[in-house]
Amino acid sequence: MRRTDFWERLREVFGPVYATSVAKDQVLARLGGRTIDTALAEGEEVHVVWRAVCEQYSDRVPARLR
């Protein structure tokens, strides 16, 4: 998965403004207690971060985006 795809999906799930907030402020357990922004900045693979988002927000991410 490319970063551009990741951000498009995140914006689709949360909306453009809230997606930025989620990436900056929400700590995800599957990312070792890091935020999305921190995990990506530290070199975590994009697909790993997306899987963490899908797990954390399973009620919001539609099956077609998983």
C-alpha atoms as a PDB file:
ATOM      1  CA  MET A   1       0.000   0.000   0.000  1.00  0.00           C
ATOM      2  CA  ARG A   2       1.278   3.460  -0.867  1.00  0.00           C
ATOM      3  CA  ARG A   3       1.081   6.360   1.572  1.00  0.00           C
ATOM      4  CA  THR A   4      -1.257   8.206  -0.775  1.00  0.00           C
ATOM      5  CA  ASP A   5      -3.654   5.240  -0.700  1.00  0.00           C
ATOM      6  CA  PHE A   6      -3.400   5.118   3.084  1.00  0.00           C
ATOM      7  CA  TRP A   7      -4.326   8.789   3.475  1.00  0.00           C
ATOM      8  CA  GLU A   8      -7.151   8.527   0.949  1.00  0.00           C
ATOM      9  CA  ARG A   9      -8.625   5.622   2.888  1.00  0.00           C
ATOM     10  CA  LEU A  10      -8.207   7.354   6.234  1.00  0.00           C
ATOM     11  CA  ARG A  11      -9.950  10.483   4.904  1.00  0.00           C
ATOM     12  CA  GLU A  12     -12.720   8.346   3.420  1.00  0.00           C
ATOM     13  CA  VAL A  13     -13.337   6.610   6.751  1.00  0.00           C
ATOM     14  CA  PHE A  14     -13.074   9.650   9.043  1.00  0.00           C
ATOM     15  CA  GLY A  15     -13.522  12.669   6.799  1.00  0.00           C
ATOM     16  CA  PRO A  16     -10.711  15.048   5.888  1.00  0.00           C
ATOM     17  CA  VAL A  17     -10.559  17.020   9.142  1.00  0.00           C
ATOM     18  CA  TYR A  18     -11.111  14.205  11.631  1.00  0.00           C
ATOM     19  CA  ALA A  19      -8.639  11.931   9.796  1.00  0.00           C
ATOM     20  CA  THR A  20      -5.872  14.426  10.550  1.00  0.00           C
ATOM     21  CA  SER A  21      -6.888  14.472  14.201  1.00  0.00           C
ATOM     22  CA  VAL A  22      -7.021  10.681  14.416  1.00  0.00           C
ATOM     23  CA  ALA A  23      -3.549  10.403  12.884  1.00  0.00           C
ATOM     24  CA  LYS A  24      -2.089  13.000  15.206  1.00  0.00           C
ATOM     25  CA  ASP A  25      -3.859  12.323  18.499  1.00  0.00           C
ATOM     26  CA  GLN A  26      -5.115   8.735  18.762  1.00  0.00           C
ATOM     27  CA  VAL A  27      -2.729   6.182  20.257  1.00  0.00           C
ATOM     28  CA  LEU A  28      -3.125   2.695  18.792  1.00  0.00           C
ATOM     29  CA  ALA A  29      -2.206  -0.320  20.900  1.00  0.00           C
ATOM     30  CA  ARG A  30      -1.196  -2.379  17.879  1.00  0.00           C
ATOM     31  CA  LEU A  31       1.373   0.289  17.024  1.00  0.00           C
ATOM     32  CA  GLY A  32       3.010  -0.075  20.408  1.00  0.00           C
ATOM     33  CA  GLY A  33       1.211   2.890  21.907  1.00  0.00           C
ATOM     34  CA  ARG A  34       2.167   5.239  19.079  1.00  0.00           C
ATOM     35  CA  THR A  35       0.018   7.485  16.968  1.00  0.00           C
ATOM     36  CA  ILE A  36      -0.320   6.957  13.228  1.00  0.00           C
ATOM     37  CA  ASP A  37       1.847   9.997  12.536  1.00  0.00           C
ATOM     38  CA  THR A  38       4.575   8.802  14.894  1.00  0.00           C
ATOM     39  CA  ALA A  39       4.555   5.245  13.579  1.00  0.00           C
ATOM     40  CA  LEU A  40       4.873   6.428   9.986  1.00  0.00           C
ATOM     41  CA  ALA A  41       7.583   8.951  10.889  1.00  0.00           C
ATOM     42  CA  GLU A  42       9.529   6.170  12.608  1.00  0.00           C
ATOM     43  CA  GLY A  43       9.425   4.049   9.470  1.00  0.00           C
ATOM     44  CA  GLU A  44       6.615   1.616  10.230  1.00  0.00           C
ATOM     45  CA  GLU A  45       5.324   0.034   7.045  1.00  0.00           C
ATOM     46  CA  VAL A  46       2.151   1.643   5.765  1.00  0.00           C
ATOM     47  CA  HIS A  47       0.209  -1.612   5.517  1.00  0.00           C
ATOM     48  CA  VAL A  48       1.015  -2.390   9.166  1.00  0.00           C
ATOM     49  CA  VAL A  49      -0.348   0.993  10.210  1.00  0.00           C
ATOM     50  CA  TRP A  50      -3.469   0.484   8.104  1.00  0.00           C
ATOM     51  CA  ARG A  51      -4.092  -2.910   9.709  1.00  0.00           C
ATOM     52  CA  ALA A  52      -3.819  -1.256  13.116  1.00  0.00           C
ATOM     53  CA  VAL A  53      -6.406   1.329  12.056  1.00  0.00           C
ATOM     54  CA  CYS A  54      -8.713  -1.434  10.804  1.00  0.00           C
ATOM     55  CA  GLU A  55      -8.368  -3.302  14.093  1.00  0.00           C
ATOM     56  CA  GLN A  56      -8.846  -0.250  16.310  1.00  0.00           C
ATOM     57  CA  TYR A  57     -11.791   1.099  14.321  1.00  0.00           C
ATOM     58  CA  SER A  58     -13.360  -2.120  13.053  1.00  0.00           C
ATOM     59  CA  ASP A  59     -16.823  -0.593  13.383  1.00  0.00           C
ATOM     60  CA  ARG A  60     -15.937   2.315  11.073  1.00  0.00           C
ATOM     61  CA  VAL A  61     -13.734   0.786   8.356  1.00  0.00           C
ATOM     62  CA  PRO A  62     -15.889  -0.837   5.672  1.00  0.00           C
ATOM     63  CA  ALA A  63     -14.926  -4.320   4.489  1.00  0.00           C
ATOM     64  CA  ARG A  64     -14.057  -3.042   1.001  1.00  0.00           C
ATOM     65  CA  LEU A  65     -11.247  -0.916   2.467  1.00  0.00           C
ATOM     66  CA  ARG A  66      -9.680  -3.597   4.634  1.00  0.00           C
END
